[in-house]
């Protein structure tokens, strides 16, 4: 401990600071390995052990791997000192997964500790035991959790609840029922603390098992205020989901916009309709844009993507949403109690609780009572900066949907100089959406201050907000324009301070806003246009200048003064044409044409001469695009430039003239604003990042939970208790549903097969290499061929100048600009050899050999089933009878196969019985299995000769998908839609091609017919297709590739997940020399994160495997 | 659920990592994060929710320390942020402030605390009272003891009784020699005065702080003389909702020590106690600036620690400012700070001088905002008055004390 004080002169100062650090663990962090740790760990003194463990912890904190001490640390778990125990636990949890075998050594101690007198020891043992996540000990953990869930100590019960998600993470189906059962017990606990933790477990294990909530709904609502704040956050969400699934949406709430006919008065007469009218009245209090409300509520309910897909057939939606799916928040007891119990939570000090409670009120409360959430939400703006931003993001949505909600509180959104830039931007946006006729003047007063803010980026944002306000409230448009014009006036521009760039941003934004406002009603803003044009001389920023020229050209015939001004301006501009910037030049050309088309008489000739002057100048411009444009315009308007003008134009001039008038003559209508925002549930992460985060789920289908579901759910756990066997009775297994949402499977399989077949017909047996140009139209200019990488291409061609043989070089157009070459491999189906697995070995099965392989054909029974070809072979000398396969818990399954709740258990369509199998005979059967994405072996029982043999069927994730036929364009489009979170990459090696290349070399007498690239591609493609049911989209190679360098070779595959038709894109990029082992980078783009990662792991596993020798 | 928590120093060094679930997060994410925040300092550094290529990140920054939490699945971002704030509060409470050194020096305690505060990505024990019972905070005595005896244990070997009681925020079996409880109203005045001198926003953000040292399980009732002004509040979990809803009294069993019982907001006040009047006029490259400060509505007590701060615009090349009272400081980052202290009786403090603008800049177009700080002891400007505090269930009578003070919060004067 005093080693620090062995001071030498030079580090005396260091030592003096150490004085203040005595007694802390400073030296341990600074030099964790200055003493040998091993002997300390073996010491018999607790203090030395402690020191060693602290040193290890310091190394972990610094990111070093100290897992090699694992065995020594593990044995210290038996220490009586709680501090040593705690430190050992910290270490264990960090490394246990990496050292499973040694971790097992600690299990006995945990078992002992679980029986300890001290609840703290019991809780720690349980936490650590569950936390080390080993499959082997999961039964022990389950027993421990079960025991602890009945522990007298609240703390231990809470830890038991927290252990359940850890257990669930191991994805062992045999535990699933028990886990849910324990959650049920804990949700029923007397202590609010335990209920909170149980709610968290529920949310992460089985969020869709709502019947479990139904049992305790009222009690959970009542206990909610007493639950710890973190539990409240989760529990609020669960209760909301339950109420909607069980009782439906409230017809007085904003979600009522989904009610049919709420916005049209067509129906009169029946009782319910008068009801609607009344609702409609209250409803219109605060809502200005019913379309937006409907869209928001729909996306809460269906998720954004689904909503978009339904956009086109919205009729069906509204008819679906019959009023039966709505309840009343005023009359329904269950809704009322939820609203009552969440009301006090709006006063919580925890911002997350407030927002969650506000979310419930937003969705369920009657429209006129939503205002309750305003004050609590605004209060959160005084909490930390980080939560302020998140709260504002949510308020922004509320304010857009219901501007009146925050109309009284504009000063809360006034900007304070200490706000972060993002917060300022959000506040501005909110202000511009809640501005009303009454408040607009105050808001403008504020905006005037903001425009002078030193942060010019923020000032530019303010200008945008002013524009938005003007668009929303046309009566203030003139005031806005005046204010904005002041910003563009020469005075303000000339005296600009600081960097010009900052000021230019404001100027450009101001002109953009003016332009947008003018667009709404050009004639009334004549003065503004004139003013802008007058300022043209002073404005030097190219973009701003170009915009003003555009405005001048576009509105050249508005009012009385402008038509006189514009030709003058044009002449002025034409004089300085060569010195203008490129974008201004474009606009000058456009404006000149527009003026010409609009002018008559005297002006016409002026305009014509100006245009032809400009066109002449443009012809010799440095910029080729300007030259081209001038040429096009001249051709288009040739009639105007023909010797005698308009009157004598020939017939065939008619078309260009019409064309020109269409291009330049049409006035632009004010376009209706599109809502391109995405909406997710309030308070969710997805709402902040604007995409559906993995695991995001919209609200459940209203009233989807029926009475019978409830009963089933209630029976579930008791039933398993009766059975009390470790088999999976499958009565309550909805937990998997959270990961793989069960969408209806719509894809038709037959057509897919056909098209696949026809495509392989087209690509006849020989390989083709064709170079495709990506998206560029064919250029006629011959000179262009110089630009392409000819050398590389020709070397490629020279190697393959054997058009008759296996490689056809076709479709190469020298005039194309080629960025990458595309190789099409013909039919490699002969080379696809699916892996064969053994189900039963003849040595164990009395001479019966059963093998199976996954078939690439889509099951005939149902598109979501995986078909497995199973081959039975009798290797013995006696005939065998009555062969068939059953599920392990066949009897149980048989009883309850109709029950819906067991839909997630892997099961399979019963197999046709084989009556007799003669010696030596082989019979093939196809079994159809529904794996539900479970990756653990499925336990089956093989019956023959009336005896049963347990066998295991190993699922292959590569066959949980089916080929998804698409072309490269579609592929790259889809790929670009799945970036970031949905993209996973791993690397592995690939060696298959080596054997083939070697064998090719050996056959020296036959001229090498195949190119090494092709061999690599073929071997990789066949490997992929043999192991996964994918469609080969394309094979691309870089054009400038060297002969022996396969780097950059890229194979793309596509498939879609059987159960929910979500596309799954696989790209394999190779790297390395052709005759050496290659590095493959496998990339998967898939919306189903978990599935995608699993598939990626599978691919990375099989790619390096040596080739099948059969 | 949170998957991992990282603590980063102000130079981007990862000081600590705590993996929370089986889905291990590589610390390379921190390198990515730091690179991004260095390359886009103004937009990235302050963004609390970030979607990185592999994870969603939540960040808060406290005194230079970045607390970073990662998740890959949907969860309430506020829950992550609020938890990180709670961690920062607890750590700074334990370690007496936050900086790189104290975290490194006490990394074992930080680990132990984190382990207790979060389990499998879900918060477990976050009540400071309970945590103190489980893990002893480092103090001088224990430091000395550890040096002398070599015994360093700060982990309690018994489970605090509070974890199982119905008041999970309070340690059970507390014994104090002197029973006393202090109630302190701390109010902050937020105000915005726009460039025309109009008060556009003026509100009080107040906190009822209670410092309780009471034995056993006392039951307290706090009532106000004018509870009607409290219509916008946030409560500590110990407050019972029913009595508040029916009688507007605060009934609670307090945690031990100092805590925030309630926060409240009183909006739309009409007056501020002081006035700050900046005047700027610029011509031909120089700008004359004068700021006057004085009492507008006498709050009855002295206005103390008065400070006026503002940021000089970028285009100002030099400034020459003097004051007739107090001191004027111009810092390297162009922050100008005028410390006045207490307003003198005989004269109105005034700061004046000239700002020299950069070459080519004729007039000052951008206007700085003046941030005002002050402190008034003994007054709650909102007018909130405590009526009485009843203490029940206590063997001996407790000593009670009340105080009030008002500070400037976000008090801004635009010029």
CSV table of N, CA and C in Angstrom, one decimal, chain A residues 210-312:
chain,number,residue,atom,x,y,z
A,210,UNK,N,-50.9,-11.2,-23.2
A,210,UNK,CA,-51.7,-10.3,-22.5
A,210,UNK,C,-52.7,-11.0,-21.5
A,211,UNK,N,-53.1,-12.2,-21.8
A,211,UNK,CA,-54.1,-12.8,-20.9
A,211,UNK,C,-53.5,-12.9,-19.5
A,212,UNK,N,-52.2,-13.0,-19.4
A,212,UNK,CA,-51.5,-13.0,-18.1
A,212,UNK,C,-51.8,-11.7,-17.3
A,213,UNK,N,-51.9,-10.6,-18.0
A,213,UNK,CA,-52.2,-9.3,-17.4
A,213,UNK,C,-53.6,-9.2,-17.0
A,214,UNK,N,-54.5,-9.8,-17.9
A,214,UNK,CA,-55.9,-9.7,-17.7
A,214,UNK,C,-56.3,-10.2,-16.3
A,215,UNK,N,-55.6,-11.3,-15.9
A,215,UNK,CA,-56.0,-11.8,-14.6
A,215,UNK,C,-55.9,-10.8,-13.5
A,216,UNK,N,-54.8,-9.9,-13.6
A,216,UNK,CA,-54.5,-9.0,-12.5
A,216,UNK,C,-54.8,-7.6,-12.8
A,217,UNK,N,-55.4,-7.3,-13.9
A,217,UNK,CA,-55.5,-6.0,-14.5
A,217,UNK,C,-55.8,-4.9,-13.4
A,218,UNK,N,-56.9,-5.1,-12.7
A,218,UNK,CA,-57.4,-4.1,-11.8
A,218,UNK,C,-56.4,-3.9,-10.7
A,219,UNK,N,-55.8,-5.0,-10.2
A,219,UNK,CA,-54.9,-4.9,-9.1
A,219,UNK,C,-53.6,-4.2,-9.5
A,220,UNK,N,-53.2,-4.5,-10.8
A,220,UNK,CA,-52.0,-3.9,-11.3
A,220,UNK,C,-52.2,-2.4,-11.4
A,221,UNK,N,-53.4,-2.0,-11.9
A,221,UNK,CA,-53.7,-0.6,-12.0
A,221,UNK,C,-53.6,0.1,-10.6
A,222,UNK,N,-54.2,-0.6,-9.6
A,222,UNK,CA,-54.2,0.0,-8.3
A,222,UNK,C,-52.8,0.1,-7.7
A,223,UNK,N,-52.0,-0.9,-7.9
A,223,UNK,CA,-50.7,-0.9,-7.3
A,223,UNK,C,-49.7,0.0,-8.0
A,224,UNK,N,-50.1,0.4,-9.3
A,224,UNK,CA,-49.2,1.2,-10.1
A,224,UNK,C,-48.5,2.4,-9.4
A,225,UNK,N,-49.2,3.2,-8.7
A,225,UNK,CA,-48.6,4.4,-8.1
A,225,UNK,C,-47.5,4.0,-7.1
A,226,UNK,N,-47.6,2.8,-6.5
A,226,UNK,CA,-46.6,2.4,-5.5
A,226,UNK,C,-45.4,1.7,-6.0
A,227,UNK,N,-45.5,1.3,-7.3
A,227,UNK,CA,-44.4,0.6,-7.9
A,227,UNK,C,-43.2,1.5,-8.0
A,228,UNK,N,-42.0,1.0,-8.0
A,228,UNK,CA,-40.9,1.9,-8.2
A,228,UNK,C,-40.9,2.5,-9.6
A,229,UNK,N,-40.3,3.7,-9.7
A,229,UNK,CA,-40.4,4.5,-10.9
A,229,UNK,C,-40.1,3.7,-12.2
A,230,UNK,N,-39.0,2.9,-12.1
A,230,UNK,CA,-38.6,2.2,-13.3
A,230,UNK,C,-39.6,1.1,-13.7
A,231,UNK,N,-40.2,0.5,-12.7
A,231,UNK,CA,-41.2,-0.5,-13.0
A,231,UNK,C,-42.5,0.2,-13.6
A,232,UNK,N,-42.7,1.4,-13.1
A,232,UNK,CA,-43.9,2.1,-13.6
A,232,UNK,C,-43.8,2.4,-15.1
A,233,UNK,N,-42.7,2.7,-15.5
A,233,UNK,CA,-42.5,3.1,-16.9
A,233,UNK,C,-42.9,1.9,-17.8
A,234,UNK,N,-42.5,0.7,-17.4
A,234,UNK,CA,-42.8,-0.5,-18.2
A,234,UNK,C,-44.2,-0.9,-18.0
A,235,UNK,N,-44.7,-0.9,-16.8
A,235,UNK,CA,-46.0,-1.3,-16.5
A,235,UNK,C,-47.1,-0.5,-17.2
A,236,UNK,N,-46.9,0.8,-17.2
A,236,UNK,CA,-47.8,1.7,-17.9
A,236,UNK,C,-48.0,1.2,-19.4
A,237,UNK,N,-46.9,0.9,-20.0
A,237,UNK,CA,-47.0,0.5,-21.4
A,237,UNK,C,-47.7,-0.8,-21.5
A,238,UNK,N,-47.5,-1.8,-20.6
A,238,UNK,CA,-48.1,-3.1,-20.7
A,238,UNK,C,-49.6,-2.9,-20.5
A,239,UNK,N,-50.0,-2.1,-19.5
A,239,UNK,CA,-51.4,-1.9,-19.2
A,239,UNK,C,-52.2,-1.3,-20.4
A,240,UNK,N,-51.5,-0.3,-21.1
A,240,UNK,CA,-52.1,0.3,-22.2
A,240,UNK,C,-52.3,-0.7,-23.3
A,241,UNK,N,-51.3,-1.6,-23.6
A,241,UNK,CA,-51.5,-2.6,-24.6
A,241,UNK,C,-52.6,-3.5,-24.3
A,242,UNK,N,-52.7,-3.9,-23.0
A,242,UNK,CA,-53.7,-4.8,-22.6
A,242,UNK,C,-55.1,-4.2,-22.9
A,243,UNK,N,-55.3,-3.0,-22.4
A,243,UNK,CA,-56.6,-2.4,-22.5
A,243,UNK,C,-57.0,-2.3,-24.0
A,244,UNK,N,-56.1,-1.9,-24.9
A,244,UNK,CA,-56.4,-1.8,-26.3
A,244,UNK,C,-56.8,-3.2,-26.9
A,245,UNK,N,-56.0,-4.2,-26.5
A,245,UNK,CA,-56.2,-5.5,-27.1
A,245,UNK,C,-57.5,-6.1,-26.6
A,246,UNK,N,-57.8,-5.8,-25.3
A,246,UNK,CA,-59.0,-6.4,-24.7
A,246,UNK,C,-60.3,-5.6,-25.0
A,247,UNK,N,-60.2,-4.3,-24.8
A,247,UNK,CA,-61.4,-3.5,-24.8
A,247,UNK,C,-61.5,-2.5,-26.0
A,248,UNK,N,-60.4,-2.4,-26.8
A,248,UNK,CA,-60.4,-1.5,-27.9
A,248,UNK,C,-60.1,-0.1,-27.6
A,249,UNK,N,-60.1,0.7,-28.7
A,249,UNK,CA,-59.7,2.1,-28.5
A,249,UNK,C,-60.9,2.9,-28.0
A,250,UNK,N,-60.6,4.1,-27.4
A,250,UNK,CA,-61.7,4.9,-26.9
A,250,UNK,C,-62.2,5.8,-28.0
A,251,UNK,N,-63.5,5.9,-28.1
A,251,UNK,CA,-64.1,6.6,-29.2
A,251,UNK,C,-64.1,8.1,-29.0
A,252,UNK,N,-63.7,8.6,-27.8
A,252,UNK,CA,-63.6,10.0,-27.5
A,252,UNK,C,-62.2,10.5,-27.7
A,253,UNK,N,-61.3,9.6,-27.9
A,253,UNK,CA,-59.9,10.0,-28.0
A,253,UNK,C,-59.5,10.3,-29.4
A,254,UNK,N,-58.2,10.7,-29.5
A,254,UNK,CA,-57.8,11.1,-30.9
A,254,UNK,C,-57.8,9.9,-31.8
A,255,UNK,N,-57.7,8.7,-31.2
A,255,UNK,CA,-57.7,7.6,-32.1
A,255,UNK,C,-59.0,7.4,-32.8
A,256,UNK,N,-60.0,8.1,-32.4
A,256,UNK,CA,-61.3,8.0,-33.0
A,256,UNK,C,-61.3,8.4,-34.4
A,257,UNK,N,-60.2,9.1,-34.9
A,257,UNK,CA,-60.1,9.4,-36.3
A,257,UNK,C,-60.2,8.2,-37.1
A,258,UNK,N,-60.0,7.0,-36.5
A,258,UNK,CA,-60.1,5.8,-37.3
A,258,UNK,C,-61.5,5.3,-37.4
A,259,UNK,N,-62.4,5.9,-36.7
A,259,UNK,CA,-63.8,5.6,-36.8
A,259,UNK,C,-64.3,5.8,-38.2
A,260,UNK,N,-65.0,4.9,-38.7
A,260,UNK,CA,-65.6,5.2,-40.1
A,260,UNK,C,-66.5,6.4,-40.0
A,261,UNK,N,-66.6,7.1,-41.1
A,261,UNK,CA,-67.5,8.2,-41.2
A,261,UNK,C,-67.4,9.3,-40.3
A,262,UNK,N,-66.3,9.4,-39.6
A,262,UNK,CA,-66.3,10.5,-38.6
A,262,UNK,C,-66.2,11.8,-39.3
A,263,UNK,N,-65.7,11.8,-40.5
A,263,UNK,CA,-65.5,13.1,-41.2
A,263,UNK,C,-66.5,13.4,-42.3
A,264,UNK,N,-67.5,12.5,-42.5
A,264,UNK,CA,-68.5,12.9,-43.4
A,264,UNK,C,-69.9,12.7,-42.8
A,265,UNK,N,-70.7,13.6,-43.2
A,265,UNK,CA,-72.0,13.6,-42.5
A,265,UNK,C,-73.1,12.8,-43.3
A,266,UNK,N,-72.6,12.0,-44.1
A,266,UNK,CA,-73.6,11.3,-45.0
A,266,UNK,C,-74.7,10.6,-44.3
A,267,UNK,N,-74.3,9.8,-43.3
A,267,UNK,CA,-75.3,9.0,-42.7
A,267,UNK,C,-76.1,9.7,-41.6
A,268,UNK,N,-77.3,9.6,-41.7
A,268,UNK,CA,-78.2,10.2,-40.7
A,268,UNK,C,-79.2,9.1,-40.3
A,269,UNK,N,-79.8,9.2,-39.2
A,269,UNK,CA,-80.9,8.3,-38.9
A,269,UNK,C,-80.6,7.4,-37.6
A,270,UNK,N,-79.8,6.5,-37.8
A,270,UNK,CA,-79.6,5.5,-36.7
A,270,UNK,C,-79.0,6.2,-35.5
A,271,UNK,N,-79.2,5.5,-34.4
A,271,UNK,CA,-78.9,6.1,-33.1
A,271,UNK,C,-77.4,6.3,-33.0
A,272,UNK,N,-76.6,5.4,-33.4
A,272,UNK,CA,-75.2,5.5,-33.3
A,272,UNK,C,-74.6,6.7,-34.1
A,273,UNK,N,-75.3,7.0,-35.1
A,273,UNK,CA,-74.8,8.1,-35.9
A,273,UNK,C,-74.9,9.4,-35.2
A,274,UNK,N,-76.0,9.6,-34.5
A,274,UNK,CA,-76.0,10.9,-33.8
A,274,UNK,C,-74.9,10.9,-32.7
A,275,UNK,N,-74.6,9.8,-32.2
A,275,UNK,CA,-73.5,9.6,-31.3
A,275,UNK,C,-72.3,10.1,-31.9
A,276,UNK,N,-72.1,9.7,-33.2
A,276,UNK,CA,-70.8,10.1,-33.9
A,276,UNK,C,-70.8,11.6,-34.1
A,277,UNK,N,-71.9,12.1,-34.4
A,277,UNK,CA,-71.9,13.6,-34.7
A,277,UNK,C,-71.5,14.3,-33.4
A,278,UNK,N,-71.9,13.8,-32.3
A,278,UNK,CA,-71.6,14.5,-31.1
A,278,UNK,C,-70.1,14.3,-30.8
A,279,UNK,N,-69.6,13.1,-31.1
A,279,UNK,CA,-68.1,12.9,-30.9
A,279,UNK,C,-67.4,13.9,-31.9
A,280,UNK,N,-67.9,13.9,-33.1
A,280,UNK,CA,-67.3,14.7,-34.1
A,280,UNK,C,-67.1,16.2,-33.6
A,281,UNK,N,-68.2,16.6,-32.9
A,281,UNK,CA,-68.1,18.0,-32.5
A,281,UNK,C,-67.0,18.2,-31.5
A,282,UNK,N,-67.0,17.4,-30.5
A,282,UNK,CA,-65.9,17.6,-29.5
A,282,UNK,C,-64.6,17.4,-30.1
A,283,UNK,N,-64.6,16.6,-31.1
A,283,UNK,CA,-63.4,16.2,-31.7
A,283,UNK,C,-62.7,17.3,-32.5
A,284,UNK,N,-63.5,18.1,-33.1
A,284,UNK,CA,-63.0,19.2,-33.9
A,284,UNK,C,-62.5,20.3,-33.1
A,285,UNK,N,-62.6,20.2,-31.8
A,285,UNK,CA,-62.2,21.4,-30.9
A,285,UNK,C,-60.7,21.8,-31.3
A,286,UNK,N,-59.9,20.8,-31.2
A,286,UNK,CA,-58.5,21.2,-31.3
A,286,UNK,C,-57.8,20.7,-32.6
A,287,UNK,N,-58.5,20.1,-33.4
A,287,UNK,CA,-57.8,19.5,-34.5
A,287,UNK,C,-58.0,20.2,-35.8
A,288,UNK,N,-56.9,20.5,-36.5
A,288,UNK,CA,-57.1,21.3,-37.7
A,288,UNK,C,-56.9,20.4,-38.9
A,289,UNK,N,-56.1,19.4,-38.8
A,289,UNK,CA,-55.8,18.6,-40.0
A,289,UNK,C,-56.2,17.1,-39.7
A,290,UNK,N,-57.4,16.8,-40.0
A,290,UNK,CA,-57.9,15.4,-39.7
A,290,UNK,C,-57.1,14.4,-40.4
A,291,UNK,N,-56.6,14.7,-41.6
A,291,UNK,CA,-55.8,13.7,-42.3
A,291,UNK,C,-54.6,13.3,-41.5
A,292,UNK,N,-54.0,14.3,-40.9
A,292,UNK,CA,-52.7,14.0,-40.1
A,292,UNK,C,-53.1,13.2,-38.9
A,293,UNK,N,-54.2,13.5,-38.3
A,293,UNK,CA,-54.5,12.8,-37.1
A,293,UNK,C,-54.8,11.3,-37.4
A,294,UNK,N,-55.5,11.1,-38.5
A,294,UNK,CA,-55.8,9.8,-38.9
A,294,UNK,C,-54.5,9.0,-39.2
A,295,UNK,N,-53.6,9.7,-39.8
A,295,UNK,CA,-52.4,9.1,-40.2
A,295,UNK,C,-51.6,8.7,-38.9
A,296,UNK,N,-51.5,9.6,-38.0
A,296,UNK,CA,-50.8,9.4,-36.8
A,296,UNK,C,-51.4,8.2,-36.0
A,297,UNK,N,-52.7,8.2,-35.9
A,297,UNK,CA,-53.3,7.1,-35.1
A,297,UNK,C,-53.2,5.8,-35.8
A,298,UNK,N,-53.2,5.9,-37.1
A,298,UNK,CA,-53.1,4.6,-37.9
A,298,UNK,C,-51.6,4.1,-37.7
A,299,UNK,N,-50.7,5.0,-37.7
A,299,UNK,CA,-49.3,4.5,-37.6
A,299,UNK,C,-49.0,4.0,-36.2
A,300,UNK,N,-49.7,4.6,-35.2
A,300,UNK,CA,-49.6,4.0,-33.8
A,300,UNK,C,-50.0,2.6,-33.8
A,301,UNK,N,-51.1,2.4,-34.6
A,301,UNK,CA,-51.7,1.1,-34.5
A,301,UNK,C,-51.1,0.0,-35.4
A,302,UNK,N,-50.7,0.4,-36.6
A,302,UNK,CA,-50.2,-0.6,-37.5
A,302,UNK,C,-48.7,-0.5,-37.7
A,303,UNK,N,-48.1,0.5,-37.2
A,303,UNK,CA,-46.6,0.6,-37.5
A,303,UNK,C,-46.6,1.4,-38.8
A,304,UNK,N,-45.5,2.2,-39.0
A,304,UNK,CA,-45.5,3.1,-40.1
A,304,UNK,C,-45.4,2.4,-41.5
A,305,UNK,N,-44.6,1.3,-41.6
A,305,UNK,CA,-44.4,0.7,-42.9
A,305,UNK,C,-45.7,0.0,-43.3
A,306,UNK,N,-46.4,-0.6,-42.4
A,306,UNK,CA,-47.6,-1.3,-42.8
A,306,UNK,C,-48.6,-0.3,-43.2
A,307,UNK,N,-48.6,0.9,-42.5
A,307,UNK,CA,-49.6,1.9,-42.9
A,307,UNK,C,-49.4,2.4,-44.3
A,308,UNK,N,-48.1,2.5,-44.7
A,308,UNK,CA,-47.8,3.0,-46.0
A,308,UNK,C,-48.3,2.0,-47.0
A,309,UNK,N,-48.1,0.8,-46.7
A,309,UNK,CA,-48.5,-0.2,-47.7
A,309,UNK,C,-50.0,-0.3,-47.9
A,310,UNK,N,-50.7,0.1,-46.8
A,310,UNK,CA,-52.2,0.1,-46.9
A,310,UNK,C,-52.8,1.4,-47.4
A,311,UNK,N,-51.9,2.3,-47.7
A,311,UNK,CA,-52.3,3.7,-48.0
A,311,UNK,C,-53.3,3.6,-49.2
A,312,UNK,N,-52.9,2.8,-50.1
A,312,UNK,CA,-53.7,2.8,-51.4
A,312,UNK,C,-55.1,2.2,-51.2
